[in-house]
Short mmCIF file of N, CA and C in Angstrom, two decimals:
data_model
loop_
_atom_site.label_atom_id
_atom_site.label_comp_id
_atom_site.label_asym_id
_atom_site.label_seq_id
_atom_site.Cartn_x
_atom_site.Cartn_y
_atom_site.Cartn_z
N UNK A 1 -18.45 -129.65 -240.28
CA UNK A 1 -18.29 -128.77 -241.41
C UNK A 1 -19.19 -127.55 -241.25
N UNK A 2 -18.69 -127.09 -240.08
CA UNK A 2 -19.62 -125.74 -239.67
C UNK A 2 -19.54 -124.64 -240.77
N UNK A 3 -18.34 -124.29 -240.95
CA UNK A 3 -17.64 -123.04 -241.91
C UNK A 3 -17.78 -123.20 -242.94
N UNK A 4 -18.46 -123.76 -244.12
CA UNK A 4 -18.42 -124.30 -245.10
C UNK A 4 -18.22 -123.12 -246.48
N UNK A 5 -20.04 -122.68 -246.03
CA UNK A 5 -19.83 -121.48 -246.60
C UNK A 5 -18.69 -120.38 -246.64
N UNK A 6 -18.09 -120.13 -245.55
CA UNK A 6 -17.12 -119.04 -245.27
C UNK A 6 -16.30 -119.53 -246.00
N UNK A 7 -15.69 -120.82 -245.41
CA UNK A 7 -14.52 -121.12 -246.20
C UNK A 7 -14.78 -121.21 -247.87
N UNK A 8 -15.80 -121.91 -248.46
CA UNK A 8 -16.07 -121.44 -250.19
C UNK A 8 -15.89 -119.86 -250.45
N UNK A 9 -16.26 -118.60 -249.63
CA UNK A 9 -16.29 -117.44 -249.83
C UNK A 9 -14.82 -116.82 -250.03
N UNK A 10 -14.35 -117.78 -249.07
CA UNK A 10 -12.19 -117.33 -248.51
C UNK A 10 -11.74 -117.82 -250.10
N UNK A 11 -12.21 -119.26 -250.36
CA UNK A 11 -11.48 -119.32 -251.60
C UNK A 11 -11.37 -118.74 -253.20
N UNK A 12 -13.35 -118.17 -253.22
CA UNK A 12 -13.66 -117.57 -254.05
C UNK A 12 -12.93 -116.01 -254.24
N UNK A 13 -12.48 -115.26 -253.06
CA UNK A 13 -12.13 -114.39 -253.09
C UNK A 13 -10.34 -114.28 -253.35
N UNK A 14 -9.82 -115.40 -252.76
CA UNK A 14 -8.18 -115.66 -253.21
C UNK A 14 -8.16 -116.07 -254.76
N UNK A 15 -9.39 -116.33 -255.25
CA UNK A 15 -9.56 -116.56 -256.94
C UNK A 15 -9.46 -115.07 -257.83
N UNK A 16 -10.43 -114.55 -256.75
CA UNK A 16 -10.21 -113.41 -258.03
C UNK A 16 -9.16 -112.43 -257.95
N UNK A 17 -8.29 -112.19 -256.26
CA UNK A 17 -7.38 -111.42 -256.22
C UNK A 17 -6.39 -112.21 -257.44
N UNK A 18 -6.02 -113.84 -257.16
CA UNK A 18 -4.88 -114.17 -258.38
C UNK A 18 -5.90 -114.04 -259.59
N UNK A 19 -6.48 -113.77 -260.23
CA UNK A 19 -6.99 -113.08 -261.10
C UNK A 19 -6.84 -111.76 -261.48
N UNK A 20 -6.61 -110.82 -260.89
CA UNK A 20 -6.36 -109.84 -260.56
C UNK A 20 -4.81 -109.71 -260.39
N UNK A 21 -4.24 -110.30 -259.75
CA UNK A 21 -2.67 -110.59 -260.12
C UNK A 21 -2.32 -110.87 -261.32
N UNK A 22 -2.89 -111.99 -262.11
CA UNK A 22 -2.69 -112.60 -262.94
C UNK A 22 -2.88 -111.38 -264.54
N UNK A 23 -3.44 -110.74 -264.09
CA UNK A 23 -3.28 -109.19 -265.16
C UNK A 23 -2.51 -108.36 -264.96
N UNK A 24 -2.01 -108.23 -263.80
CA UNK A 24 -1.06 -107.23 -263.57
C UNK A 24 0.12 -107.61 -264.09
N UNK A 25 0.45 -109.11 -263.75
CA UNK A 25 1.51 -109.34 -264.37
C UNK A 25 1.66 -109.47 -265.98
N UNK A 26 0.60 -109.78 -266.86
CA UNK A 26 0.29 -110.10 -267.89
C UNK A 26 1.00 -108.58 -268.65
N UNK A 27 0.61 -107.65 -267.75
CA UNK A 27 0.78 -106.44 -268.52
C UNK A 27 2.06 -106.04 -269.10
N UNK A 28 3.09 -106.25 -268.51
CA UNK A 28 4.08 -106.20 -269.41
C UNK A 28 4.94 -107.35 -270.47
N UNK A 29 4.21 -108.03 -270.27
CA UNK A 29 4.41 -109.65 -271.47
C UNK A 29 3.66 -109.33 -273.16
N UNK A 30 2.29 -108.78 -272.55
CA UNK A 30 1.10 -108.61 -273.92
C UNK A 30 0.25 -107.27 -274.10
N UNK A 31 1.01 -106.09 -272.87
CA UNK A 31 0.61 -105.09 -272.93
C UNK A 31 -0.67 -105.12 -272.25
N UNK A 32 -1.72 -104.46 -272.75
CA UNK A 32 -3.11 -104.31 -272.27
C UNK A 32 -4.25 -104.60 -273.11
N UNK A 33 -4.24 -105.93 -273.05
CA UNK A 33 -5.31 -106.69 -274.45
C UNK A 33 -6.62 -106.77 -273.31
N UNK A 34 -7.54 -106.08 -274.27
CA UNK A 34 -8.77 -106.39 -274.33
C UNK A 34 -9.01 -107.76 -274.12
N UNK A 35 -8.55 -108.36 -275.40
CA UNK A 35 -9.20 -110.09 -275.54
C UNK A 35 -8.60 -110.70 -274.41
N UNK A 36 -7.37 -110.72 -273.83
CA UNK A 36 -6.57 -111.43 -273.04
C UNK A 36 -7.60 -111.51 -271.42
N UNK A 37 -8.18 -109.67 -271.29
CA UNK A 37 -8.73 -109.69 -270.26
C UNK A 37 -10.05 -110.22 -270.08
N UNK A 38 -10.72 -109.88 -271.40
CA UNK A 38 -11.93 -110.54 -271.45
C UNK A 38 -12.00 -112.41 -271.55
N UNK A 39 -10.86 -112.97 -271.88
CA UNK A 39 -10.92 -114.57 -271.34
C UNK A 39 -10.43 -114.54 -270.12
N UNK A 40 -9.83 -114.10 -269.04
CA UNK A 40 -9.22 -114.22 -268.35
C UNK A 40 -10.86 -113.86 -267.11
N UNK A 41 -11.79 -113.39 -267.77
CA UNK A 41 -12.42 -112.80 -267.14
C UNK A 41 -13.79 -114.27 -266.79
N UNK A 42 -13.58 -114.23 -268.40
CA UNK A 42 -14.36 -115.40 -269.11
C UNK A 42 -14.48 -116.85 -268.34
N UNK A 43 -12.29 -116.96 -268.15
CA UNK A 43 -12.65 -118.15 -267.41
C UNK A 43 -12.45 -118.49 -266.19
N UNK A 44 -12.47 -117.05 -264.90
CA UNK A 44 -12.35 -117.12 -263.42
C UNK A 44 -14.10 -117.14 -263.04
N UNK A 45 -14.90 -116.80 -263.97
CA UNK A 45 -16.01 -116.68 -264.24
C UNK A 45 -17.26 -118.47 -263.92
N UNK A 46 -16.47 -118.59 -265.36
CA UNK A 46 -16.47 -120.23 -265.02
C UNK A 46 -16.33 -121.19 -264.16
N UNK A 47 -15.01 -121.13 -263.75
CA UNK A 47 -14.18 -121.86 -262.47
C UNK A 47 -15.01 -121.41 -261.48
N UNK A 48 -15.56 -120.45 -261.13
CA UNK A 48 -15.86 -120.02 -259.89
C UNK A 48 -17.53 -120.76 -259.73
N UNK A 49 -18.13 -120.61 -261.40
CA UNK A 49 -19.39 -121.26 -260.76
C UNK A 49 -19.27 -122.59 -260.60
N UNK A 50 -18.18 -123.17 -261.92
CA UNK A 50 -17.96 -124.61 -261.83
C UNK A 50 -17.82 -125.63 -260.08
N UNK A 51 -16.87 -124.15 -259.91
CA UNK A 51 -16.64 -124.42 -258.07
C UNK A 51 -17.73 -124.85 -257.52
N UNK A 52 -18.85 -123.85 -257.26
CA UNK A 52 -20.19 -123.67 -256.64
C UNK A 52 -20.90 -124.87 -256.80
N UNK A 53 -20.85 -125.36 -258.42
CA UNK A 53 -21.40 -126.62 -259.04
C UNK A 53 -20.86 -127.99 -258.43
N UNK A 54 -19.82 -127.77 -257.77
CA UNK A 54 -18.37 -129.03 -257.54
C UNK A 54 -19.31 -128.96 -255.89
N UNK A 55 -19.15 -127.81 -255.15
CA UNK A 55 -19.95 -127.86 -253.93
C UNK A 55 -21.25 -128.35 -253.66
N UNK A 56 -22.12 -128.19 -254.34
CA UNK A 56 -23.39 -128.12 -254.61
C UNK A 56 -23.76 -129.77 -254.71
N UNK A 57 -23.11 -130.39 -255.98
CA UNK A 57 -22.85 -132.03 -256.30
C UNK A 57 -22.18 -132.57 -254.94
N UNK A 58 -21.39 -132.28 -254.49
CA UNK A 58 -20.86 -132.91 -253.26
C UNK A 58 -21.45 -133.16 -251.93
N UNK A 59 -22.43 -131.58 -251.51
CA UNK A 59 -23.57 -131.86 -250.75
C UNK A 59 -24.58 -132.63 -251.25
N UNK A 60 -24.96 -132.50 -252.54
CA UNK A 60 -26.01 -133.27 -252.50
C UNK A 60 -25.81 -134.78 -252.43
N UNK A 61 -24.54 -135.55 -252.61
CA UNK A 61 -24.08 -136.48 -252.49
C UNK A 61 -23.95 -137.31 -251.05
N UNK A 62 -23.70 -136.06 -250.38
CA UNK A 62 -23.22 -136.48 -248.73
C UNK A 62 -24.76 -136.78 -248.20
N UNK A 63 -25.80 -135.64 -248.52
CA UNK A 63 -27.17 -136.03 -248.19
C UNK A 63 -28.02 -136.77 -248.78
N UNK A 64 -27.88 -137.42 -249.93
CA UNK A 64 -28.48 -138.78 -250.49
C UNK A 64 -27.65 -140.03 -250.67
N UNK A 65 -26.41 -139.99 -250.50
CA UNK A 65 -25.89 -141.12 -250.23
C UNK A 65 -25.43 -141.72 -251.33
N UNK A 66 -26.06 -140.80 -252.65
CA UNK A 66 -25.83 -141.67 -254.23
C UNK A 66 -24.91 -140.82 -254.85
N UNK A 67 -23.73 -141.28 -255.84
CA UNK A 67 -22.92 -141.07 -256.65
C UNK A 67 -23.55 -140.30 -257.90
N UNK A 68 -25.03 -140.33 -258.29
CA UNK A 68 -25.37 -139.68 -259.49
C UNK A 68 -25.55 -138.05 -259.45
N UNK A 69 -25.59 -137.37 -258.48
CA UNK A 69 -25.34 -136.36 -258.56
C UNK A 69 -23.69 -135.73 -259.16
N UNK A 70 -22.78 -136.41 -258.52
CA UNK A 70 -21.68 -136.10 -258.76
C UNK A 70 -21.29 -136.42 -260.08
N UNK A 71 -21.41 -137.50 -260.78
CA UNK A 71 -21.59 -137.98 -262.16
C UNK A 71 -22.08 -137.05 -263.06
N UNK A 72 -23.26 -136.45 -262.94
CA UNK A 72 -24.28 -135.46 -263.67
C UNK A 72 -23.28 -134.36 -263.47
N UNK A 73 -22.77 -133.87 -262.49
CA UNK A 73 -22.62 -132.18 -261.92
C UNK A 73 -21.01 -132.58 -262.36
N UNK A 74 -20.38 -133.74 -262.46
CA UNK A 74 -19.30 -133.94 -263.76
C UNK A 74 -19.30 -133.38 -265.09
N UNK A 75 -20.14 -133.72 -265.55
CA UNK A 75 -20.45 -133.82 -267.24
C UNK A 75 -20.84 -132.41 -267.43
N UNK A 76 -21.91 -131.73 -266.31
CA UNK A 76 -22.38 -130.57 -266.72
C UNK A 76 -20.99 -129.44 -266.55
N UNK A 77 -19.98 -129.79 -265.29
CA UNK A 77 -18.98 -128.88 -265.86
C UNK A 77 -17.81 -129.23 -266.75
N UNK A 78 -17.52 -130.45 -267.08
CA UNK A 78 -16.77 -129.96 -268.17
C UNK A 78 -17.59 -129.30 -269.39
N UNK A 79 -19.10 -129.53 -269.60
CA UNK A 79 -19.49 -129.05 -270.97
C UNK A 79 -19.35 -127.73 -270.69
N UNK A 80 -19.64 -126.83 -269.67
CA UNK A 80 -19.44 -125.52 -269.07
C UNK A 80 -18.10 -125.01 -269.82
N UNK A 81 -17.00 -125.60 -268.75
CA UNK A 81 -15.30 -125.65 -269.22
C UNK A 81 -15.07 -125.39 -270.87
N UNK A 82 -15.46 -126.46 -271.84
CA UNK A 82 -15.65 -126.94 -272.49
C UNK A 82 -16.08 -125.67 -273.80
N UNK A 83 -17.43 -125.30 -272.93
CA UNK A 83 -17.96 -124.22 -274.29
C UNK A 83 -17.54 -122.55 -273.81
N UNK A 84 -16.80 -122.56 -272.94
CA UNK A 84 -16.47 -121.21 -271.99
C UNK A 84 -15.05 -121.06 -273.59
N UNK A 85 -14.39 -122.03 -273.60
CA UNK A 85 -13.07 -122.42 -274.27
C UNK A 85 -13.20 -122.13 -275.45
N UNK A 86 -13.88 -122.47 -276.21
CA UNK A 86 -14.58 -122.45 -277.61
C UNK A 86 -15.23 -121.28 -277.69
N UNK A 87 -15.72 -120.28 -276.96
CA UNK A 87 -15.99 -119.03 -277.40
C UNK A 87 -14.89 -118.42 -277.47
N UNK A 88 -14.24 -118.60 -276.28
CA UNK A 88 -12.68 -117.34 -276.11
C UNK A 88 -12.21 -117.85 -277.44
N UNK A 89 -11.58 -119.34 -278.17
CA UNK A 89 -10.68 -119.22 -278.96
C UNK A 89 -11.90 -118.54 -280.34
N UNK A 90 -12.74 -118.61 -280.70
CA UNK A 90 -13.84 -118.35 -281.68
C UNK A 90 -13.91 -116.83 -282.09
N UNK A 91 -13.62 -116.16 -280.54
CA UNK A 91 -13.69 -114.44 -280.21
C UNK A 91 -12.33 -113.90 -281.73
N UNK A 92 -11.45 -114.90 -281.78
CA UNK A 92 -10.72 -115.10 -283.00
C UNK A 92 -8.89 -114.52 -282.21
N UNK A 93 -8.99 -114.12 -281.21
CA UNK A 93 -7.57 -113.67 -280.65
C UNK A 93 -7.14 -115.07 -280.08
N UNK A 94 -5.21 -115.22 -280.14
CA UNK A 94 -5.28 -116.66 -279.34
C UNK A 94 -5.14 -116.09 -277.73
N UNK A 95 -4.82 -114.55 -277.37
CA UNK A 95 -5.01 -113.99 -275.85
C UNK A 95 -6.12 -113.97 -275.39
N UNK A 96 -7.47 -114.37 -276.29
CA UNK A 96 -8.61 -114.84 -274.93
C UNK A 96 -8.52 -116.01 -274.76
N UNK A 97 -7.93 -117.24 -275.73
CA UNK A 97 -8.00 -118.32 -274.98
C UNK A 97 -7.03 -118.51 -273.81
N UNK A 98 -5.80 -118.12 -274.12
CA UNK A 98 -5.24 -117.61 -273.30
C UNK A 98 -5.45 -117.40 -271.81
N UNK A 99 -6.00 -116.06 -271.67
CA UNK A 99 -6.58 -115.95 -271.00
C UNK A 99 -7.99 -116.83 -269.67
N UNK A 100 -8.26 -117.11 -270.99
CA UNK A 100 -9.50 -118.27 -270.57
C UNK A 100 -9.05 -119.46 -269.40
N UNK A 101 -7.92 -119.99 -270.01
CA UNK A 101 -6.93 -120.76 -268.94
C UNK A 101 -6.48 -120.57 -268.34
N UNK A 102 -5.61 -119.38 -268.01
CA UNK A 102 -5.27 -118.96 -266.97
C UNK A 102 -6.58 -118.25 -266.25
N UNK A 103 -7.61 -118.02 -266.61
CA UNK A 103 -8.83 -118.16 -265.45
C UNK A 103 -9.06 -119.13 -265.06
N UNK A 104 -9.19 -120.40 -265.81
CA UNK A 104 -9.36 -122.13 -264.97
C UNK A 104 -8.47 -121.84 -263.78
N UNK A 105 -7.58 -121.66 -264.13
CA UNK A 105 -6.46 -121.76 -262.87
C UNK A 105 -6.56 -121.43 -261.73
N UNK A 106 -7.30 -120.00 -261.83
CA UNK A 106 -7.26 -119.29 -260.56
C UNK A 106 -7.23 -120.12 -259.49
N UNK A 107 -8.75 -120.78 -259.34
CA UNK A 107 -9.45 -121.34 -258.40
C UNK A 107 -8.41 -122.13 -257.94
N UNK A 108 -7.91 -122.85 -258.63
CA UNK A 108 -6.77 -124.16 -258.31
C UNK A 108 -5.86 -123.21 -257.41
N UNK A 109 -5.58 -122.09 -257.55
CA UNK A 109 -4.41 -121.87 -257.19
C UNK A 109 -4.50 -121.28 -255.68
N UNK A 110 -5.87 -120.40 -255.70
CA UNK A 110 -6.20 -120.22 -254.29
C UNK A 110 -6.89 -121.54 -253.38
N UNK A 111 -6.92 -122.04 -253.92
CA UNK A 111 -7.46 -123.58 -253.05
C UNK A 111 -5.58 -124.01 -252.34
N UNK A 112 -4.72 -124.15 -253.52
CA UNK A 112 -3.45 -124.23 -252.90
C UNK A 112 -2.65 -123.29 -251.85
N UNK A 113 -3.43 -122.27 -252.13
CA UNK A 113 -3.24 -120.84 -251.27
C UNK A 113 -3.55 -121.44 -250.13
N UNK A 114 -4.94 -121.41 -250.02
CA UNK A 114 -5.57 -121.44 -249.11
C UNK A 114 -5.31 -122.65 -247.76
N UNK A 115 -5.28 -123.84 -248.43
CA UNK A 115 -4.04 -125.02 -247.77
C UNK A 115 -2.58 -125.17 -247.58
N UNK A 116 -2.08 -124.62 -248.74
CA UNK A 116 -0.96 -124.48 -248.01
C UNK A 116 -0.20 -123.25 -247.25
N UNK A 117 -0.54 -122.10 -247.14
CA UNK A 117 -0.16 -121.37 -246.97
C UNK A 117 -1.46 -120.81 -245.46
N UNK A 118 -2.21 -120.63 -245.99
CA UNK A 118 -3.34 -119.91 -244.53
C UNK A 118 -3.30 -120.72 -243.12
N UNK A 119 -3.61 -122.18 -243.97
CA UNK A 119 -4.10 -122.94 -243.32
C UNK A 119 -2.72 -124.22 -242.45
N UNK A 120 -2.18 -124.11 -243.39
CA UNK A 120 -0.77 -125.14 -242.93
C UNK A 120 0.45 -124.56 -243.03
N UNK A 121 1.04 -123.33 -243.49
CA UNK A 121 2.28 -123.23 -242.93
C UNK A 121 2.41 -121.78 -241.95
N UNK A 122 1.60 -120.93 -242.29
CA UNK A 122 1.87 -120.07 -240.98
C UNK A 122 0.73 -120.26 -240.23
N UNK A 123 -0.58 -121.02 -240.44
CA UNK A 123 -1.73 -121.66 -239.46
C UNK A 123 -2.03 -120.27 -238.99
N UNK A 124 -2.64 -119.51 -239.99
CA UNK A 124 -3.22 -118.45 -239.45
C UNK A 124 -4.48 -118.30 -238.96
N UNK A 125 -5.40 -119.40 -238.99
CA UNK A 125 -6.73 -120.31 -238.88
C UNK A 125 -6.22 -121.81 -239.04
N UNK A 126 -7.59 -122.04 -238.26
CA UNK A 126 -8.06 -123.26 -238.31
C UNK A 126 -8.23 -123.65 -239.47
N UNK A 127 -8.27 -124.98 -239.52
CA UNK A 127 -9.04 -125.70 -241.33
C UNK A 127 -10.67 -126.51 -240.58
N UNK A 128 -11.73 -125.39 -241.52
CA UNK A 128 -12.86 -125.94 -240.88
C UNK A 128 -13.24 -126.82 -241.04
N UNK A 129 -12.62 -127.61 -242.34
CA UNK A 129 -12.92 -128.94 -242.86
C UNK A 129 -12.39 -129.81 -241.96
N UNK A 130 -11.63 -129.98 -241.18
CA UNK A 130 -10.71 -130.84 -240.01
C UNK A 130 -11.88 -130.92 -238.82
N UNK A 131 -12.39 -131.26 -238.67
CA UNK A 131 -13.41 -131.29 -237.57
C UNK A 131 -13.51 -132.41 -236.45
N UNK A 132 -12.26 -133.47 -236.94
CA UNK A 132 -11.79 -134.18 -235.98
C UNK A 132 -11.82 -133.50 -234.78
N UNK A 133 -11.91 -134.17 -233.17
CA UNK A 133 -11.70 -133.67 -231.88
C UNK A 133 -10.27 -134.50 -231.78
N UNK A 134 -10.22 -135.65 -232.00
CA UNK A 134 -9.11 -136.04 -231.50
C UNK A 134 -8.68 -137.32 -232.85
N UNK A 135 -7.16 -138.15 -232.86
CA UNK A 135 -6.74 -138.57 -233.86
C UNK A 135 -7.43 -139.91 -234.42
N UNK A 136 -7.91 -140.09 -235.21
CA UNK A 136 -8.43 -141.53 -235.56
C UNK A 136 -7.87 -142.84 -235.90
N UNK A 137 -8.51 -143.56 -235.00
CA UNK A 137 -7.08 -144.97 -235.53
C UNK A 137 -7.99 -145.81 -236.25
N UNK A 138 -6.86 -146.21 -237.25
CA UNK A 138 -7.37 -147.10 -238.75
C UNK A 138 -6.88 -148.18 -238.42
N UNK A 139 -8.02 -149.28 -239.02
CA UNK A 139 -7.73 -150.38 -238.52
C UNK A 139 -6.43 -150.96 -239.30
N UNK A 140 -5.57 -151.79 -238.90
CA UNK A 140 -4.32 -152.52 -240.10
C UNK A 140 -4.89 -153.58 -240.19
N UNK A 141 -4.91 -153.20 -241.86
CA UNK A 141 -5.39 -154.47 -242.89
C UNK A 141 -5.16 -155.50 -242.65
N UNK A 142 -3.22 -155.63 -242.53
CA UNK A 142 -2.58 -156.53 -243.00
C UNK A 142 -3.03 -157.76 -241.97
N UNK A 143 -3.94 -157.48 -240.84
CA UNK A 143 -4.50 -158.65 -240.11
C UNK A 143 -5.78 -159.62 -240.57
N UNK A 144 -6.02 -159.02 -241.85
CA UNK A 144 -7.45 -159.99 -242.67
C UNK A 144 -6.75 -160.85 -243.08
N UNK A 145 -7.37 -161.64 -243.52
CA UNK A 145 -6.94 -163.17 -244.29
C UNK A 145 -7.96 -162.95 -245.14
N UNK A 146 -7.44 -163.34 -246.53
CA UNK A 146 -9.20 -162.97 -247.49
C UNK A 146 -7.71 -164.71 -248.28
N UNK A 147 -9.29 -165.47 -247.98
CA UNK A 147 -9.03 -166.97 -248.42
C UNK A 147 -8.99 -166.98 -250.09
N UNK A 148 -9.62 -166.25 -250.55
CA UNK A 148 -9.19 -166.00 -252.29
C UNK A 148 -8.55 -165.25 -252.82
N UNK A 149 -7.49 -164.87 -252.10
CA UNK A 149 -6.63 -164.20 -252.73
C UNK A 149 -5.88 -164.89 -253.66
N UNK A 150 -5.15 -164.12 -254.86
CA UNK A 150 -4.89 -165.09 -255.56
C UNK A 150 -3.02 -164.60 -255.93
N UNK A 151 -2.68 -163.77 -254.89
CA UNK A 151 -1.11 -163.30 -254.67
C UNK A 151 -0.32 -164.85 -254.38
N UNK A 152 0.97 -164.97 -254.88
CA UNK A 152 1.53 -166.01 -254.10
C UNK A 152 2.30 -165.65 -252.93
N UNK A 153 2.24 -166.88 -252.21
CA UNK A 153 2.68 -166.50 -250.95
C UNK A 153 3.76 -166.68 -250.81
#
């Protein structure tokens, strides 16, 4: 997982271009709302640190070996998610909450970008996360015997 960083940077940046899409198109549905842009702003904002937060919990997981990071760096982003949501709808327009969600999205959507399209159908790069050299063989189960099973046979 050499590329790690780069690749978080590739996805952060396919976030905010569909962010950036995601207004252009908006514009002739709701015109040019303030509120719409300011949740929209509100919640690519979010997603993106939530991201960082999702990375961050995951390394620290891989290098201590324990599940409580990821647990904690759970809870802390949905409350993130959570109170990002509750301001936009509070702001009193329903186009920042609006908005607000279709910023969650972004991220999701360039992560799908980014796999299916960069990375797996025109393979314009490598996937740095693939770091296999060659294919791995899994062992078949179906050769255990576990004496307490309690399936009938």
């Amino acid at each position: 997982m050499t590329n790690l960083k780069k690749f978080k940077k590739e996805i952060v940046k396919y976030a905010l271009f569909v962010a950036l899409l995601a207004e252009i198109i908006s514009i002739p549905f709701v015109g040019v709302k303030l509120a719409f842009t300011g949740g929209l702003i509100v919640g690519t904002a979010v997603t993106v640190l939530n991201f960082n937060l999702l990375v961050f919990s995951g390394e620290k997981v891989m290098s201590k070996g324990r599940a409580m990071p990821m647990v904690g760096g759970y809870f802390a982003r949905l409350v993130i998610y959570g109170a990002s949501f509750v301001l936009c709808v509070k702001l009193g327009e329903m186009f920042a909450a609006i908005g607000c969600v279709a910023g969650f999205v972004t991220i999701h959507v360039s992560i799908l970008f980014t796999y299916l399209v960069v990375y797996g159908l025109i393979k314009k790069k490598k996937n740095p996360l693939n770091d296999w050299t060659e294919p791995k063989e899994w062992n078949d189960l179906s050769v255990y015997d576990d004496e307490d099973d309690d399936w009938p046979k």
